[in-house]
PDB file of C-alpha atoms in Angstrom:
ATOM      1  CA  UNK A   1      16.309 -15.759  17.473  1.00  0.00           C
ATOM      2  CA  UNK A   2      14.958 -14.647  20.535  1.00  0.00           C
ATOM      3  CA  UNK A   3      17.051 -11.673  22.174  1.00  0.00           C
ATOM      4  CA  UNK A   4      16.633 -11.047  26.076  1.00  0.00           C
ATOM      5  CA  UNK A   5      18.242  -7.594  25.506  1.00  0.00           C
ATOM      6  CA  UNK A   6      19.343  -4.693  23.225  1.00  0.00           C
ATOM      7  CA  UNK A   7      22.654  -6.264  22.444  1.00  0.00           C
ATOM      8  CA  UNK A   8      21.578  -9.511  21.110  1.00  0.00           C
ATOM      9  CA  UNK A   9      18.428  -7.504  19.307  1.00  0.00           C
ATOM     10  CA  UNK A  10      21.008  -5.674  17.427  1.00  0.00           C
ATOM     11  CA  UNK A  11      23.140  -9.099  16.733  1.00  0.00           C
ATOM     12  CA  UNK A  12      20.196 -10.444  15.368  1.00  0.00           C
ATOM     13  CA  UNK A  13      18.893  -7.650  13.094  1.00  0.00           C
ATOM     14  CA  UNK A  14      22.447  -7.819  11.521  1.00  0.00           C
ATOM     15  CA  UNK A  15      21.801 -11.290  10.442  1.00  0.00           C
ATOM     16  CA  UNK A  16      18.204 -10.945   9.493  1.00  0.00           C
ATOM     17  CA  UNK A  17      18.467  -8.061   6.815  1.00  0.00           C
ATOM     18  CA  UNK A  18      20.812  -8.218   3.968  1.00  0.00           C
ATOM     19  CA  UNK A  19      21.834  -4.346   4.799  1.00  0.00           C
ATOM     20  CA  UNK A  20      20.783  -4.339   7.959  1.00  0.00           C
ATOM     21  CA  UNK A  21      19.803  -0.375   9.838  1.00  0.00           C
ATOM     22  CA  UNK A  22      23.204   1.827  10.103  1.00  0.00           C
ATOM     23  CA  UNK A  23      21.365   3.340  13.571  1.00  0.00           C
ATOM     24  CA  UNK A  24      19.012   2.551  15.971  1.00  0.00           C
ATOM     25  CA  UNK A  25      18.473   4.492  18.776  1.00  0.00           C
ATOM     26  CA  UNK A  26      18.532   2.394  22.042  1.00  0.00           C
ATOM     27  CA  UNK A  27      15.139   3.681  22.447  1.00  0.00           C
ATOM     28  CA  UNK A  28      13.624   2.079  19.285  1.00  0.00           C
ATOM     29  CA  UNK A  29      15.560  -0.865  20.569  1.00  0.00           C
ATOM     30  CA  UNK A  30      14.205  -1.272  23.633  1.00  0.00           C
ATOM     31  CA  UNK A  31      10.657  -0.468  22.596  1.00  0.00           C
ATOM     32  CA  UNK A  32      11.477  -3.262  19.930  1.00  0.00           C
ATOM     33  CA  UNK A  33      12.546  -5.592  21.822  1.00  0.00           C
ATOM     34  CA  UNK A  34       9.520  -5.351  24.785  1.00  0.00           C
ATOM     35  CA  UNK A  35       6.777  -5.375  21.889  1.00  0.00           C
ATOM     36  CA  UNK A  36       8.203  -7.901  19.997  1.00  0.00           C
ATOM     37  CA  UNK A  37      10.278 -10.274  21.850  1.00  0.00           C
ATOM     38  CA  UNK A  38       9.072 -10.066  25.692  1.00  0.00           C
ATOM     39  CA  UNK A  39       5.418 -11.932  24.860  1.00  0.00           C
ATOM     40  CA  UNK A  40       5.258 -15.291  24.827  1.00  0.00           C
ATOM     41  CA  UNK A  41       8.728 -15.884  24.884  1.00  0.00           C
ATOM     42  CA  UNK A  42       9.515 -19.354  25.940  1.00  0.00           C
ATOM     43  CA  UNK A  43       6.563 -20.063  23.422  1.00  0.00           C
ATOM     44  CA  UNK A  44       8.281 -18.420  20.915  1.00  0.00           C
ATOM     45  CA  UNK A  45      11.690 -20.266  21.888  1.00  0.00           C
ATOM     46  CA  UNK A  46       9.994 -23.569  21.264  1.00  0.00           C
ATOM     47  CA  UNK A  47       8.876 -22.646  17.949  1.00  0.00           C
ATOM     48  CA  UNK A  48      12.277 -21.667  16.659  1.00  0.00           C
ATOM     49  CA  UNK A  49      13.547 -24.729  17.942  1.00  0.00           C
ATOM     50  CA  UNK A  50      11.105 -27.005  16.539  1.00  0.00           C
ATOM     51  CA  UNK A  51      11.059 -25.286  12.987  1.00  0.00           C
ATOM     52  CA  UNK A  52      15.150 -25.527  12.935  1.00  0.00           C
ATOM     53  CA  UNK A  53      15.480 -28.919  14.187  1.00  0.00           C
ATOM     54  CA  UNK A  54      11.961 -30.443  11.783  1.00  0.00           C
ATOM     55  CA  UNK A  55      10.876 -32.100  15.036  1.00  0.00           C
ATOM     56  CA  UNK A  56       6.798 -31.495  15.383  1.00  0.00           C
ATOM     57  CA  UNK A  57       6.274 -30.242  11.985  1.00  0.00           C
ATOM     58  CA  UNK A  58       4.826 -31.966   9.352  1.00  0.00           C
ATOM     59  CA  UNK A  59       4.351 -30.357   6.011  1.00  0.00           C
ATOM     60  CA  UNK A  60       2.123 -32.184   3.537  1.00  0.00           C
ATOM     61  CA  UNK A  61       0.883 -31.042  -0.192  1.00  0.00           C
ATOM     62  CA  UNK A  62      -1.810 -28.939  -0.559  1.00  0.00           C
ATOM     63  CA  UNK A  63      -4.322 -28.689  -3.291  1.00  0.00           C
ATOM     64  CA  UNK A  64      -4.549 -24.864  -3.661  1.00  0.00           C
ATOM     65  CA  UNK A  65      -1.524 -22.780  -5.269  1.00  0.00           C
ATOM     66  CA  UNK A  66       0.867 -21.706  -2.735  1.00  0.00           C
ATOM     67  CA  UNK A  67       3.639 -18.686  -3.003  1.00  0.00           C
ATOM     68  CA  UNK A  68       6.802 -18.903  -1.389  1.00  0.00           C
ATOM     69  CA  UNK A  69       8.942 -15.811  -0.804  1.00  0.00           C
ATOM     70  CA  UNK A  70      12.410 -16.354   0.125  1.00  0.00           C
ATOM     71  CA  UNK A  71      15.309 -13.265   0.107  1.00  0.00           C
ATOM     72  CA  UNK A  72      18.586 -14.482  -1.614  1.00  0.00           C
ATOM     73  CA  UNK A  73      20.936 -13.983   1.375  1.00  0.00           C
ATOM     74  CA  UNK A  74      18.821 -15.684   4.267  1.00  0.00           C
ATOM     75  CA  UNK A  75      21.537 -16.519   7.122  1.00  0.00           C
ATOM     76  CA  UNK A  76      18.359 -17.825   9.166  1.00  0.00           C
ATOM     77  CA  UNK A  77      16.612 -19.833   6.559  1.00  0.00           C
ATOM     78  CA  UNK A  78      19.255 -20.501   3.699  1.00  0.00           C
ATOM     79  CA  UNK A  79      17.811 -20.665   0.415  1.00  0.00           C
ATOM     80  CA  UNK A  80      18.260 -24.335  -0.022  1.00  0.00           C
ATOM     81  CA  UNK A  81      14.971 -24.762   2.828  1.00  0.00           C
ATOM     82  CA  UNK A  82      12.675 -22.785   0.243  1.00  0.00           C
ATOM     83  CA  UNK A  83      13.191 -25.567  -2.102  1.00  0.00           C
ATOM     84  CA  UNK A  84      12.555 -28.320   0.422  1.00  0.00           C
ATOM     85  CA  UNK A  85       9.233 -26.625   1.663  1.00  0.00           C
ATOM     86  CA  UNK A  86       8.572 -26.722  -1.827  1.00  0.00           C
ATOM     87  CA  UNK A  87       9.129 -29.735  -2.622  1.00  0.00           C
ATOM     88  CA  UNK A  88       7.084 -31.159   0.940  1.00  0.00           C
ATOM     89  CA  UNK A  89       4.210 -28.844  -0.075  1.00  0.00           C
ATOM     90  CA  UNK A  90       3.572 -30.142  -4.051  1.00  0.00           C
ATOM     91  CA  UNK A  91       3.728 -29.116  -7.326  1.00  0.00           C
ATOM     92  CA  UNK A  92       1.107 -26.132  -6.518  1.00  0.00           C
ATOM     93  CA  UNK A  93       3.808 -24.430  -4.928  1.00  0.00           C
ATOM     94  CA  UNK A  94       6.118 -21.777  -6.434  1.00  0.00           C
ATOM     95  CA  UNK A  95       9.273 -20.447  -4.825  1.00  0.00           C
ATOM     96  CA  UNK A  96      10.633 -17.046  -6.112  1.00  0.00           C
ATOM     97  CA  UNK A  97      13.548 -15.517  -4.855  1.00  0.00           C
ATOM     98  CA  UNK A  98      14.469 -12.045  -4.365  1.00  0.00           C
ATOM     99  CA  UNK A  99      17.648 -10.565  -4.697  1.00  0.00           C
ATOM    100  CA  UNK A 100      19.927  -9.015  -2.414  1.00  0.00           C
ATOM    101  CA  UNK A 101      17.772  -9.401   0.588  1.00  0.00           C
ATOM    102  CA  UNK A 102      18.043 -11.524   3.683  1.00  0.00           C
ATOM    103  CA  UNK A 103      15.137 -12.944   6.255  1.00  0.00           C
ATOM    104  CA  UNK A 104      13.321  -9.795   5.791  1.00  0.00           C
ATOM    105  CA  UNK A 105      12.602  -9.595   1.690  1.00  0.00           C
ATOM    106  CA  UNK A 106       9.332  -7.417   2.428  1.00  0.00           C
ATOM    107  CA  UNK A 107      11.214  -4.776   4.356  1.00  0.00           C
ATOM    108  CA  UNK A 108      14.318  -4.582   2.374  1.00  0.00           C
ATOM    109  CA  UNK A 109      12.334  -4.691  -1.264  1.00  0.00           C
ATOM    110  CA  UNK A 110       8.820  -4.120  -0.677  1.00  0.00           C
ATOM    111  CA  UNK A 111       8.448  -2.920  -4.203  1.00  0.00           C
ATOM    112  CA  UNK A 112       9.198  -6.376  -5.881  1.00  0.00           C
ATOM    113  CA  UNK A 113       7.736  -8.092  -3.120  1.00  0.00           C
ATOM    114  CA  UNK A 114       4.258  -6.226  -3.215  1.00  0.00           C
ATOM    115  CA  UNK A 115       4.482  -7.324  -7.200  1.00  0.00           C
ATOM    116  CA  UNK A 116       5.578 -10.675  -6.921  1.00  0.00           C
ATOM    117  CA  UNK A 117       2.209 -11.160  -4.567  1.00  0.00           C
ATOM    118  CA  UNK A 118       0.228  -8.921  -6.791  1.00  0.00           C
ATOM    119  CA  UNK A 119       1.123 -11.362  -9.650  1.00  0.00           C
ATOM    120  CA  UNK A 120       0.324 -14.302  -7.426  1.00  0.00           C
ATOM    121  CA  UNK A 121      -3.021 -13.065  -6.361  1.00  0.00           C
ATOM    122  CA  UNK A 122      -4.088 -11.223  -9.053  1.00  0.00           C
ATOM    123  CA  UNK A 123      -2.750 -13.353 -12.520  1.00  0.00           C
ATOM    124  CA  UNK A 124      -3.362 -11.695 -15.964  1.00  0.00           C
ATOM    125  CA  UNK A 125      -6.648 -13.323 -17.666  1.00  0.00           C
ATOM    126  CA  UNK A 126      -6.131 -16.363 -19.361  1.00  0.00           C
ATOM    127  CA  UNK A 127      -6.323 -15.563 -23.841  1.00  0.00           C
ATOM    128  CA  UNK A 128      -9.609 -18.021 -23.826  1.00  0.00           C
ATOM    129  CA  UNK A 129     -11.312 -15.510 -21.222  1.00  0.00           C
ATOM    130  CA  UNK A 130     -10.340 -12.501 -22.585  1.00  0.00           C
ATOM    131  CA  UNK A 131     -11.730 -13.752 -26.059  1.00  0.00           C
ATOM    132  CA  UNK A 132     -15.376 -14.739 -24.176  1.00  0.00           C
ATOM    133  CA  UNK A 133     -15.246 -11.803 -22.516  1.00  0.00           C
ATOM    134  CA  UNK A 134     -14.874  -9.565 -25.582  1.00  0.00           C
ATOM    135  CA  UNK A 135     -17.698 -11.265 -27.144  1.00  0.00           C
TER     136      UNK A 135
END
């Protein structure tokens, strides 16, 4: 989750992204890896340890609505954690799913991912608005 070089960058990218990049030049990889991956690391280590094992983190329900965007083929989070984040965070919270993607559902469909949070932020007036608006 954390690659110390090129090799294990590229390992990881195949199991983040449903269809994961044909080519990337070492390069890009190595520029990658230095901005994304060389900060913080043993910081960022922990984390990934405590959010896969559930030690440290405690998830209670929140009073506000609260989106959850999961992609369909997640090898990292499977699917099945959406629903339990779900079901730790209340009835306020809605999962949706999108298809044929992996960790990465922004990248890999940004179109229906850029809707599905336009529809969450931005939801279509309510009938008994519109009617005291029109008045």
């Amino acid at each position: 989750m954390v690659p110390a070089d090129t090799k294990a960058l590229r390992r990881l990218m195949d199991i983040c992204a449903h269809g994961p990049p044909k080519y990337l030049p070492e390069c890009l990889a190595r520029d990658l890896l230095r901005k994304c991956f060389a900060v913080q690391r043993e910081g960022k280590i922990e984390l990934i340890k405590g959010i896969a094992s559930g030690h440290g983190f405690q998830i209670t329900p929140l009073p506000q609505e609260v989106l959850i965007v999961w992609g369909e083929f997640d090898q990292i989070f499977p699917v099945a954690k959406a629903h339990k984040v779900k079901e730790k965070l209340g009835e306020k919270a809605t999962v949706r799913i999108i298809p044929d993607t992996g960790h990465l559902p922004q990248q890999e469909d940004s179109k229906l991912f850029n809707q599905i949070l336009l529809d969450f932020l931005l939801p279509p007036p309510s009938s008994s608005n519109g009617a005291a608006a029109a008045k």
